Amino acid sequence: MVSLAMKGSGINLDDLQNFFLNNLETIILLSFPLLFLLTIYMLTRPKPVFLVDFSCYLPPSHLKVSVKTLMEHARRAREAGVCWKNKENDYLIEFQQKILERSGLGQETCIPEGLQCFPLQQDMAASRKETEQVIFGALDNLFRNTGVKPDEIGILVVNSSTFNPTPSLASMIVNKYKLRDNIKSLNLGGMGCSAGVIAIDVAKGLLQVHRNTYAIVVSTENITQNLYLGKNKSMLVTNCLFRVGGAAVLLSNRSRDRGRAKYELVHTVRIHTGSDDRSFECATQEEDEDGIIGVTLTKNLPMVAARTLKINIATLGPLVLPMKEKLAFFVTFVKQKYFKPELKNYTPDFKLAFEHFCIHAGGRALIDELEKNLKLSPLHVEASRMTLHRFGNTSSSSIWYELAYTEAKGRMKQGDRIWQIALGSGFKCNSSVWVALRNVKPSVNNPWEDCMDRYPVEIDI
């Protein structure tokens, strides 16, 4: 084709050679801006972030408790004078039993050792013991499965909302695994159940700056110190939902890790509506009228959660939805604004954007609402419901138990897109979007491997 074009134009190779030789200085001068712009692009373009592997903590079997056992513990605590001392306070035990029976939690969720003995052990030593068991258990398995050595880790991000001792949990990990002196470590506290996605986003930002390195994200929550023994009903709800759990995630920005990585991070979207007082106050750790510390959940929580979720979806939609859905949303918006204000909001079909949904297992009502509002099928929310049933609300790590469930079921195929979405105090709604780089098999010691043959189960409410 080139020779035909040269013949048609009357240009031969000698003419081209003479042109380049006679204009060499001009060509070199013109090349410099192009090379400069290319260099700038190569240096500033976003670096891909790969998820090499992750590990969820599987509590030992002796920590499992049924609803019946939990109620027996509560009655023993009352009889021992630990809490709800008077007989007239039996209604508080009945209230918790009703919540547990309707919560969607199964008979094998786990509570820490300090809350299974009398007298209860809620001191700093017992709290540290629980957190160490969870974090070290997840990290030991992660290092074992990936073959990565601790001294190869350049970035560490840890999140735990209500348990933040000194030295920090990040320092505890640095000390345990003898991580290198120049590690970039952060400890996120007080950020609620959505902090796992925040930690991923923070690690992503650091991986854009620090080249050729690994980042570890650890997400957990402490149950030992957060058992509420007062009489405020709204504060008792957390006793019924939160359970032992945690996860460790290995990220990399090294191009050579793409071949063995499970996923690539595509998007993170963070929404924080804390400037509104109702959002800020809807989930607050505080003292009750008797001076006992707990977490208050206000009546505004459902409304706040719905509003924050709507903003997150509106932000994420344009990034992930196909053009057809974007156009339908835009047309509805225009009609609503200028012609028919009474027209209902258009809910995009996110099933066209994602194959898998990891909805924070915060409770049955939360999963129900998202299933309804996003028009998802029971299969789409199966991982969330089963995680809530088997492990309870493990706070910020629940989205990783859900991803582990999907892998254990053999459903994760190359090119599949995953939406992790979590809500938490503040109030925040955060999303992370991943794409599977291969057909993903469950890693060794997947938390579901001892019970996957029993799931999914029918949940009677």
Short mmCIF file of C-alpha atoms in Angstrom, two decimals:
data_model
loop_
_atom_site.label_atom_id
_atom_site.label_comp_id
_atom_site.label_asym_id
_atom_site.label_seq_id
_atom_site.Cartn_x
_atom_site.Cartn_y
_atom_site.Cartn_z
CA MET A 1 0.00 0.00 0.00
CA VAL A 2 2.84 2.38 0.91
CA SER A 3 4.69 1.67 -2.37
CA LEU A 4 1.51 2.25 -4.40
CA ALA A 5 0.94 5.56 -2.63
CA MET A 6 4.54 6.64 -3.30
CA LYS A 7 4.20 5.73 -7.00
CA GLY A 8 0.94 7.62 -7.27
CA SER A 9 2.45 10.72 -5.70
CA GLY A 10 5.68 10.56 -7.68
CA ILE A 11 7.81 10.37 -4.49
CA ASN A 12 10.64 7.84 -4.23
CA LEU A 13 12.84 6.69 -1.33
CA ASP A 14 15.68 9.03 -2.30
CA ASP A 15 13.33 12.00 -2.04
CA LEU A 16 12.25 10.95 1.47
CA GLN A 17 15.84 10.39 2.56
CA ASN A 18 16.88 13.82 1.29
CA PHE A 19 13.91 15.45 3.02
CA PHE A 20 14.82 13.96 6.41
CA LEU A 21 18.51 14.77 6.04
CA ASN A 22 17.83 18.38 5.03
CA ASN A 23 15.29 18.93 7.82
CA LEU A 24 16.86 16.84 10.58
CA GLU A 25 17.22 19.73 13.04
CA THR A 26 13.59 20.78 12.55
CA ILE A 27 12.34 17.24 13.04
CA ILE A 28 14.40 16.82 16.24
CA LEU A 29 13.11 20.13 17.61
CA LEU A 30 9.52 19.14 16.88
CA SER A 31 10.07 15.73 18.52
CA PHE A 32 11.08 17.19 21.87
CA PRO A 33 7.58 18.50 22.78
CA LEU A 34 6.06 15.20 21.74
CA LEU A 35 8.56 13.21 23.82
CA PHE A 36 8.00 15.58 26.75
CA LEU A 37 4.21 15.15 26.59
CA LEU A 38 4.59 11.38 26.27
CA THR A 39 6.87 11.30 29.31
CA ILE A 40 4.43 13.38 31.35
CA TYR A 41 1.60 11.05 30.37
CA MET A 42 3.57 7.95 31.33
CA LEU A 43 4.49 9.46 34.71
CA THR A 44 1.05 10.82 35.61
CA ARG A 45 -1.36 8.25 34.20
CA PRO A 46 -3.23 6.29 36.91
CA LYS A 47 -1.44 3.09 37.79
CA PRO A 48 -3.54 -0.07 37.82
CA VAL A 49 -4.23 -1.48 41.28
CA PHE A 50 -4.45 -5.25 41.48
CA LEU A 51 -5.98 -7.36 44.22
CA VAL A 52 -3.57 -10.26 44.49
CA ASP A 53 -5.55 -12.12 47.15
CA PHE A 54 -7.50 -11.62 50.36
CA SER A 55 -8.16 -13.62 53.51
CA CYS A 56 -11.11 -13.62 55.91
CA TYR A 57 -10.70 -14.72 59.50
CA LEU A 58 -12.50 -17.95 60.39
CA PRO A 59 -13.14 -18.01 64.15
CA PRO A 60 -12.54 -21.33 65.94
CA SER A 61 -15.60 -23.50 66.48
CA HIS A 62 -15.66 -23.01 70.26
CA LEU A 63 -16.65 -19.34 69.71
CA LYS A 64 -19.87 -20.29 67.90
CA VAL A 65 -23.09 -19.40 69.71
CA SER A 66 -26.72 -20.14 68.93
CA VAL A 67 -29.57 -17.75 69.71
CA LYS A 68 -30.56 -20.05 72.58
CA THR A 69 -27.04 -19.92 74.03
CA LEU A 70 -26.94 -16.13 73.74
CA MET A 71 -30.21 -15.84 75.66
CA GLU A 72 -28.90 -18.18 78.34
CA HIS A 73 -25.80 -15.95 78.66
CA ALA A 74 -28.04 -12.89 79.00
CA ARG A 75 -30.12 -14.51 81.76
CA ARG A 76 -27.01 -15.70 83.60
CA ALA A 77 -25.62 -12.16 83.42
CA ARG A 78 -28.84 -10.79 84.93
CA GLU A 79 -28.89 -13.42 87.69
CA ALA A 80 -25.24 -12.71 88.49
CA GLY A 81 -26.05 -9.01 88.85
CA VAL A 82 -23.91 -7.98 85.87
CA CYS A 83 -26.79 -6.17 84.15
CA TRP A 84 -30.58 -5.74 84.13
CA LYS A 85 -30.56 -6.67 87.82
CA ASN A 86 -34.24 -6.37 88.61
CA LYS A 87 -36.87 -8.86 87.50
CA GLU A 88 -38.83 -6.07 85.85
CA ASN A 89 -35.99 -5.70 83.35
CA ASP A 90 -36.74 -9.08 81.80
CA TYR A 91 -38.42 -7.20 78.96
CA LEU A 92 -34.95 -6.11 77.80
CA ILE A 93 -33.91 -9.75 77.36
CA GLU A 94 -37.15 -10.48 75.53
CA PHE A 95 -36.56 -7.45 73.31
CA GLN A 96 -33.12 -8.74 72.29
CA GLN A 97 -34.48 -12.22 71.67
CA LYS A 98 -37.13 -10.84 69.30
CA ILE A 99 -34.48 -8.91 67.36
CA LEU A 100 -32.24 -11.97 67.14
CA GLU A 101 -35.07 -14.16 65.87
CA ARG A 102 -35.87 -11.65 63.11
CA SER A 103 -32.30 -10.55 62.36
CA GLY A 104 -31.37 -13.11 59.72
CA LEU A 105 -28.45 -14.38 61.83
CA GLY A 106 -27.99 -18.14 62.06
CA GLN A 107 -26.95 -20.47 64.86
CA GLU A 108 -23.18 -20.41 64.21
CA THR A 109 -22.14 -16.78 64.53
CA CYS A 110 -19.24 -16.11 66.87
CA ILE A 111 -18.64 -13.92 69.90
CA PRO A 112 -15.23 -13.51 71.58
CA GLU A 113 -14.02 -15.54 74.56
CA GLY A 114 -14.23 -12.58 76.93
CA LEU A 115 -18.01 -12.44 76.49
CA GLN A 116 -18.52 -16.19 76.97
CA CYS A 117 -17.30 -16.38 80.54
CA PHE A 118 -18.44 -15.09 83.93
CA PRO A 119 -17.53 -12.61 85.09
CA LEU A 120 -17.37 -10.96 81.66
CA GLN A 121 -13.91 -9.88 80.51
CA GLN A 122 -14.21 -6.52 78.79
CA ASP A 123 -10.89 -5.01 79.80
CA MET A 124 -8.11 -3.83 77.49
CA ALA A 125 -6.26 -7.16 77.67
CA ALA A 126 -9.33 -9.16 76.53
CA SER A 127 -10.04 -6.63 73.77
CA ARG A 128 -6.45 -6.80 72.51
CA LYS A 129 -6.60 -10.60 72.58
CA GLU A 130 -9.69 -10.67 70.36
CA THR A 131 -8.27 -8.17 67.86
CA GLU A 132 -4.89 -9.92 67.71
CA GLN A 133 -6.52 -13.28 67.05
CA VAL A 134 -8.62 -11.83 64.22
CA ILE A 135 -5.95 -9.71 62.53
CA PHE A 136 -3.05 -12.15 62.90
CA GLY A 137 -5.26 -15.05 61.81
CA ALA A 138 -6.24 -13.27 58.59
CA LEU A 139 -2.70 -12.01 57.87
CA ASP A 140 -0.98 -15.34 58.57
CA ASN A 141 -3.23 -17.02 56.03
CA LEU A 142 -2.75 -14.20 53.49
CA PHE A 143 1.05 -14.35 53.67
CA ARG A 144 0.94 -18.14 53.46
CA ASN A 145 -1.34 -18.18 50.40
CA THR A 146 0.48 -15.46 48.43
CA GLY A 147 4.08 -16.26 49.33
CA VAL A 148 4.70 -12.53 49.86
CA LYS A 149 7.15 -11.77 52.65
CA PRO A 150 6.25 -9.17 55.28
CA ASP A 151 9.33 -7.06 54.46
CA GLU A 152 8.00 -6.62 50.89
CA ILE A 153 5.01 -4.62 52.15
CA GLY A 154 5.37 -0.88 51.55
CA ILE A 155 1.92 0.36 52.61
CA LEU A 156 -0.35 -0.66 55.52
CA VAL A 157 -3.87 0.66 56.12
CA VAL A 158 -5.89 -0.62 59.10
CA ASN A 159 -9.46 0.27 59.99
CA SER A 160 -11.27 -0.44 63.25
CA SER A 161 -14.07 1.89 64.23
CA THR A 162 -14.41 1.71 68.02
CA PHE A 163 -11.26 -0.02 69.27
CA ASN A 164 -8.19 2.17 68.79
CA PRO A 165 -5.58 1.56 71.50
CA THR A 166 -2.11 3.03 71.79
CA PRO A 167 0.16 1.84 70.23
CA SER A 168 -2.19 1.62 67.25
CA LEU A 169 -3.37 -1.56 65.58
CA ALA A 170 -1.15 -0.66 62.61
CA SER A 171 1.85 -0.52 64.96
CA MET A 172 0.79 -3.86 66.44
CA ILE A 173 1.00 -5.39 62.95
CA VAL A 174 4.35 -3.72 62.22
CA ASN A 175 5.74 -5.17 65.45
CA LYS A 176 4.32 -8.67 64.95
CA TYR A 177 5.56 -9.12 61.38
CA LYS A 178 8.67 -6.92 61.66
CA LEU A 179 7.64 -4.75 58.74
CA ARG A 180 10.29 -2.42 57.33
CA ASP A 181 11.13 0.93 58.91
CA ASN A 182 9.97 3.09 56.01
CA ILE A 183 6.51 1.54 55.70
CA LYS A 184 3.67 4.00 55.07
CA SER A 185 1.14 3.02 57.75
CA LEU A 186 -2.25 4.52 58.61
CA ASN A 187 -4.82 3.63 61.25
CA LEU A 188 -8.43 4.64 60.52
CA GLY A 189 -10.78 4.90 63.50
CA GLY A 190 -14.39 5.90 64.14
CA MET A 191 -15.44 5.53 60.48
CA GLY A 192 -18.09 2.83 60.87
CA CYS A 193 -19.02 -0.16 58.76
CA SER A 194 -18.13 1.51 55.45
CA ALA A 195 -14.49 2.00 56.45
CA GLY A 196 -13.31 -1.06 54.53
CA VAL A 197 -13.95 0.69 51.22
CA ILE A 198 -12.39 3.88 52.60
CA ALA A 199 -9.25 1.90 53.46
CA ILE A 200 -9.13 0.49 49.92
CA ASP A 201 -9.45 4.01 48.50
CA VAL A 202 -6.67 5.31 50.77
CA ALA A 203 -4.40 2.44 49.75
CA LYS A 204 -5.21 3.12 46.08
CA GLY A 205 -4.11 6.73 46.50
CA LEU A 206 -0.84 5.71 48.11
CA LEU A 207 -0.19 3.14 45.41
CA GLN A 208 -0.42 5.95 42.82
CA VAL A 209 2.48 7.69 44.55
CA HIS A 210 4.74 4.85 45.69
CA ARG A 211 5.87 2.70 42.80
CA ASN A 212 6.45 -1.03 42.53
CA THR A 213 5.16 -2.05 45.94
CA TYR A 214 2.53 -3.96 47.88
CA ALA A 215 -0.19 -2.57 50.13
CA ILE A 216 -2.08 -4.44 52.82
CA VAL A 217 -5.53 -3.37 53.99
CA VAL A 218 -6.87 -4.83 57.24
CA SER A 219 -10.54 -4.35 58.18
CA THR A 220 -11.97 -5.44 61.53
CA GLU A 221 -14.08 -4.46 64.52
CA ASN A 222 -13.84 -5.29 68.21
CA ILE A 223 -16.80 -6.90 69.95
CA THR A 224 -15.35 -7.38 73.45
CA GLN A 225 -15.41 -3.74 74.51
CA ASN A 226 -18.63 -2.92 72.70
CA LEU A 227 -21.14 -5.17 74.46
CA TYR A 228 -23.79 -2.82 75.86
CA LEU A 229 -25.23 -3.74 79.26
CA GLY A 230 -27.60 -0.82 79.79
CA LYS A 231 -31.34 -0.34 79.38
CA ASN A 232 -31.56 1.82 76.26
CA LYS A 233 -33.31 -0.26 73.60
CA SER A 234 -31.73 1.51 70.63
CA MET A 235 -28.30 0.74 72.09
CA LEU A 236 -29.16 -2.94 72.63
CA VAL A 237 -29.65 -3.51 68.90
CA THR A 238 -25.90 -3.67 68.22
CA ASN A 239 -25.56 -6.55 70.72
CA CYS A 240 -27.83 -8.61 68.49
CA LEU A 241 -26.08 -7.99 65.16
CA PHE A 242 -22.31 -7.57 65.52
CA ARG A 243 -20.04 -10.61 65.59
CA VAL A 244 -16.34 -11.54 65.42
CA GLY A 245 -14.70 -11.13 62.01
CA GLY A 246 -12.00 -9.44 59.99
CA ALA A 247 -10.24 -9.49 56.62
CA ALA A 248 -6.81 -8.77 55.16
CA VAL A 249 -6.37 -7.71 51.52
CA LEU A 250 -3.15 -7.67 49.48
CA LEU A 251 -2.98 -4.99 46.77
CA SER A 252 -0.21 -4.33 44.26
CA ASN A 253 0.73 -1.77 41.62
CA ARG A 254 3.42 -3.99 40.13
CA SER A 255 2.63 -4.84 36.49
CA ARG A 256 4.15 -8.31 36.87
CA ASP A 257 1.49 -9.17 39.48
CA ARG A 258 -1.30 -8.85 36.94
CA GLY A 259 -0.81 -12.45 35.87
CA ARG A 260 -1.53 -13.87 39.30
CA ALA A 261 -3.92 -11.23 40.65
CA LYS A 262 -7.60 -12.04 41.10
CA TYR A 263 -9.07 -8.60 40.44
CA GLU A 264 -8.29 -5.10 39.25
CA LEU A 265 -9.74 -2.06 41.02
CA VAL A 266 -11.81 0.01 38.58
CA HIS A 267 -13.58 2.68 40.69
CA THR A 268 -14.05 3.88 44.24
CA VAL A 269 -16.85 6.29 45.14
CA ARG A 270 -17.10 7.85 48.60
CA ILE A 271 -20.06 9.89 49.82
CA HIS A 272 -20.12 11.64 53.22
CA THR A 273 -23.27 13.51 54.28
CA GLY A 274 -21.99 14.41 57.76
CA SER A 275 -22.53 18.14 57.15
CA ASP A 276 -26.21 17.44 57.85
CA ASP A 277 -26.95 17.12 61.59
CA ARG A 278 -29.40 14.25 61.12
CA SER A 279 -26.77 12.29 59.20
CA PHE A 280 -24.07 13.05 61.73
CA GLU A 281 -26.18 12.04 64.74
CA CYS A 282 -28.03 8.97 63.44
CA ALA A 283 -25.43 6.47 64.75
CA THR A 284 -23.47 7.81 67.72
CA GLN A 285 -21.33 6.24 70.41
CA GLU A 286 -22.27 7.88 73.70
CA GLU A 287 -23.25 7.28 77.32
CA ASP A 288 -26.83 6.43 78.25
CA GLU A 289 -28.71 7.97 81.17
CA ASP A 290 -26.85 5.62 83.56
CA GLY A 291 -23.41 6.46 82.17
CA ILE A 292 -23.03 3.19 80.25
CA ILE A 293 -21.38 3.53 76.83
CA GLY A 294 -23.15 2.22 73.75
CA VAL A 295 -24.07 3.12 70.18
CA THR A 296 -27.36 4.97 69.72
CA LEU A 297 -29.30 4.38 66.50
CA THR A 298 -31.87 7.13 65.89
CA LYS A 299 -35.17 6.95 64.02
CA ASN A 300 -33.61 9.05 61.23
CA LEU A 301 -31.24 6.24 60.28
CA PRO A 302 -33.38 4.67 57.47
CA MET A 303 -34.05 8.07 55.89
CA VAL A 304 -30.40 9.13 56.14
CA ALA A 305 -29.18 5.82 54.73
CA ALA A 306 -31.58 6.06 51.77
CA ARG A 307 -30.51 9.63 50.98
CA THR A 308 -26.79 8.88 51.19
CA LEU A 309 -27.19 5.73 49.13
CA LYS A 310 -29.06 7.69 46.45
CA ILE A 311 -26.17 10.17 46.14
CA ASN A 312 -23.66 7.34 45.88
CA ILE A 313 -25.67 5.60 43.17
CA ALA A 314 -26.10 8.85 41.24
CA THR A 315 -22.32 9.37 41.36
CA LEU A 316 -21.42 5.81 40.45
CA GLY A 317 -24.02 5.36 37.70
CA PRO A 318 -22.38 7.50 34.99
CA LEU A 319 -19.10 5.63 35.56
CA VAL A 320 -20.43 2.11 35.10
CA LEU A 321 -23.82 2.06 33.38
CA PRO A 322 -24.20 1.37 29.64
CA MET A 323 -25.20 4.29 27.42
CA LYS A 324 -28.79 3.05 27.12
CA GLU A 325 -29.32 3.34 30.87
CA LYS A 326 -27.61 6.72 31.06
CA LEU A 327 -29.88 8.05 28.32
CA ALA A 328 -33.03 6.69 30.02
CA PHE A 329 -31.98 8.31 33.29
CA PHE A 330 -31.29 11.66 31.58
CA VAL A 331 -34.62 11.66 29.71
CA THR A 332 -36.52 10.93 32.94
CA PHE A 333 -34.63 13.69 34.73
CA VAL A 334 -35.53 16.25 32.04
CA LYS A 335 -39.20 15.20 32.04
CA GLN A 336 -39.31 15.39 35.82
CA LYS A 337 -37.70 18.81 36.00
CA TYR A 338 -39.52 20.60 33.19
CA PHE A 339 -42.69 18.72 32.29
CA LYS A 340 -43.91 16.16 34.86
CA PRO A 341 -42.68 16.84 38.42
CA GLU A 342 -44.85 13.99 39.70
CA LEU A 343 -42.98 11.47 37.54
CA LYS A 344 -41.21 8.78 39.58
CA ASN A 345 -37.42 8.64 39.67
CA TYR A 346 -35.89 6.28 37.14
CA THR A 347 -33.93 3.49 38.78
CA PRO A 348 -31.13 2.36 36.46
CA ASP A 349 -30.69 -1.36 35.93
CA PHE A 350 -27.38 -2.00 37.66
CA LYS A 351 -27.63 -5.65 36.68
CA LEU A 352 -26.40 -4.47 33.27
CA ALA A 353 -23.27 -3.05 34.92
CA PHE A 354 -22.41 -5.78 37.42
CA GLU A 355 -22.54 -9.55 37.64
CA HIS A 356 -21.99 -9.69 41.41
CA PHE A 357 -23.16 -7.54 44.34
CA CYS A 358 -21.48 -7.46 47.75
CA ILE A 359 -23.90 -5.48 49.92
CA HIS A 360 -22.70 -4.82 53.46
CA ALA A 361 -24.38 -7.40 55.70
CA GLY A 362 -25.51 -4.77 58.19
CA GLY A 363 -28.86 -6.42 58.81
CA ARG A 364 -31.80 -8.08 57.13
CA ALA A 365 -33.66 -4.79 56.60
CA LEU A 366 -30.72 -3.18 54.80
CA ILE A 367 -30.35 -6.10 52.40
CA ASP A 368 -34.12 -6.18 51.82
CA GLU A 369 -34.21 -2.48 50.94
CA LEU A 370 -31.30 -2.62 48.52
CA GLU A 371 -32.70 -5.73 46.86
CA LYS A 372 -36.02 -3.93 46.39
CA ASN A 373 -34.73 -0.50 45.35
CA LEU A 374 -32.09 -1.83 42.93
CA LYS A 375 -34.50 -4.46 41.59
CA LEU A 376 -32.09 -7.28 42.28
CA SER A 377 -32.91 -10.97 42.23
CA PRO A 378 -32.52 -13.28 45.26
CA LEU A 379 -29.38 -14.67 43.62
CA HIS A 380 -27.78 -11.21 43.53
CA VAL A 381 -28.17 -10.76 47.31
CA GLU A 382 -27.50 -14.39 48.21
CA ALA A 383 -23.89 -13.72 49.24
CA SER A 384 -25.00 -10.91 51.58
CA ARG A 385 -27.83 -12.89 53.18
CA MET A 386 -25.69 -15.98 53.69
CA THR A 387 -22.84 -13.93 55.17
CA LEU A 388 -25.25 -12.35 57.64
CA HIS A 389 -26.61 -15.82 58.48
CA ARG A 390 -23.24 -17.55 58.95
CA PHE A 391 -21.02 -14.77 60.32
CA GLY A 392 -23.38 -11.98 61.42
CA ASN A 393 -22.53 -8.33 60.93
CA THR A 394 -18.73 -8.29 60.91
CA SER A 395 -18.77 -4.55 60.19
CA SER A 396 -16.34 -3.32 57.52
CA SER A 397 -15.08 -6.83 56.68
CA SER A 398 -18.49 -8.24 55.70
CA ILE A 399 -18.06 -7.35 52.01
CA TRP A 400 -14.99 -9.62 51.89
CA TYR A 401 -16.85 -12.60 53.38
CA GLU A 402 -19.41 -12.03 50.63
CA LEU A 403 -16.76 -12.00 47.91
CA ALA A 404 -15.28 -15.17 49.42
CA TYR A 405 -18.75 -16.78 49.24
CA THR A 406 -19.05 -15.96 45.53
CA GLU A 407 -15.62 -17.47 44.88
CA ALA A 408 -16.43 -20.59 46.91
CA LYS A 409 -19.57 -21.10 44.81
CA GLY A 410 -17.43 -21.06 41.64
CA ARG A 411 -19.39 -18.16 40.16
CA MET A 412 -16.55 -15.70 39.52
CA LYS A 413 -15.58 -15.72 35.84
CA GLN A 414 -13.02 -13.69 33.91
CA GLY A 415 -14.39 -10.24 33.08
CA ASP A 416 -17.10 -10.34 35.76
CA ARG A 417 -17.70 -7.00 37.48
CA ILE A 418 -18.23 -6.73 41.23
CA TRP A 419 -19.87 -3.93 43.20
CA GLN A 420 -18.99 -3.69 46.88
CA ILE A 421 -21.20 -1.21 48.72
CA ALA A 422 -21.20 -0.36 52.42
CA LEU A 423 -22.88 2.16 54.70
CA GLY A 424 -21.61 3.48 58.01
CA SER A 425 -21.84 6.14 60.68
CA GLY A 426 -21.04 9.71 59.88
CA PHE A 427 -23.06 9.16 57.64
CA LYS A 428 -21.22 7.52 54.75
CA CYS A 429 -21.97 5.33 51.75
CA ASN A 430 -18.96 3.99 49.85
CA SER A 431 -18.56 1.82 46.77
CA SER A 432 -15.71 -0.06 45.17
CA VAL A 433 -15.86 -1.67 41.74
CA TRP A 434 -13.62 -4.57 40.69
CA VAL A 435 -13.22 -6.65 37.55
CA ALA A 436 -12.13 -10.30 37.64
CA LEU A 437 -8.91 -10.88 35.73
CA ARG A 438 -9.50 -14.63 35.45
CA ASN A 439 -11.84 -17.41 36.49
CA VAL A 440 -11.32 -17.08 40.25
CA LYS A 441 -11.06 -20.13 42.46
CA PRO A 442 -11.34 -19.86 46.26
CA SER A 443 -8.05 -19.51 48.10
CA VAL A 444 -6.86 -22.02 50.67
CA ASN A 445 -8.71 -21.68 53.98
CA ASN A 446 -11.60 -19.82 52.41
CA PRO A 447 -13.95 -19.14 55.37
CA TRP A 448 -16.77 -21.03 53.64
CA GLU A 449 -14.93 -24.23 52.78
CA ASP A 450 -16.18 -26.14 55.83
CA CYS A 451 -19.85 -25.29 55.26
CA MET A 452 -20.35 -24.42 51.57
CA ASP A 453 -22.23 -27.66 50.94
CA ARG A 454 -24.95 -26.41 53.33
CA TYR A 455 -25.42 -23.01 51.67
CA PRO A 456 -27.58 -21.31 50.58
CA VAL A 457 -30.06 -22.02 53.37
CA GLU A 458 -33.68 -21.02 53.75
CA ILE A 459 -34.01 -18.20 56.27
CA ASP A 460 -37.22 -18.19 58.27
CA ILE A 461 -38.13 -14.75 59.59
#
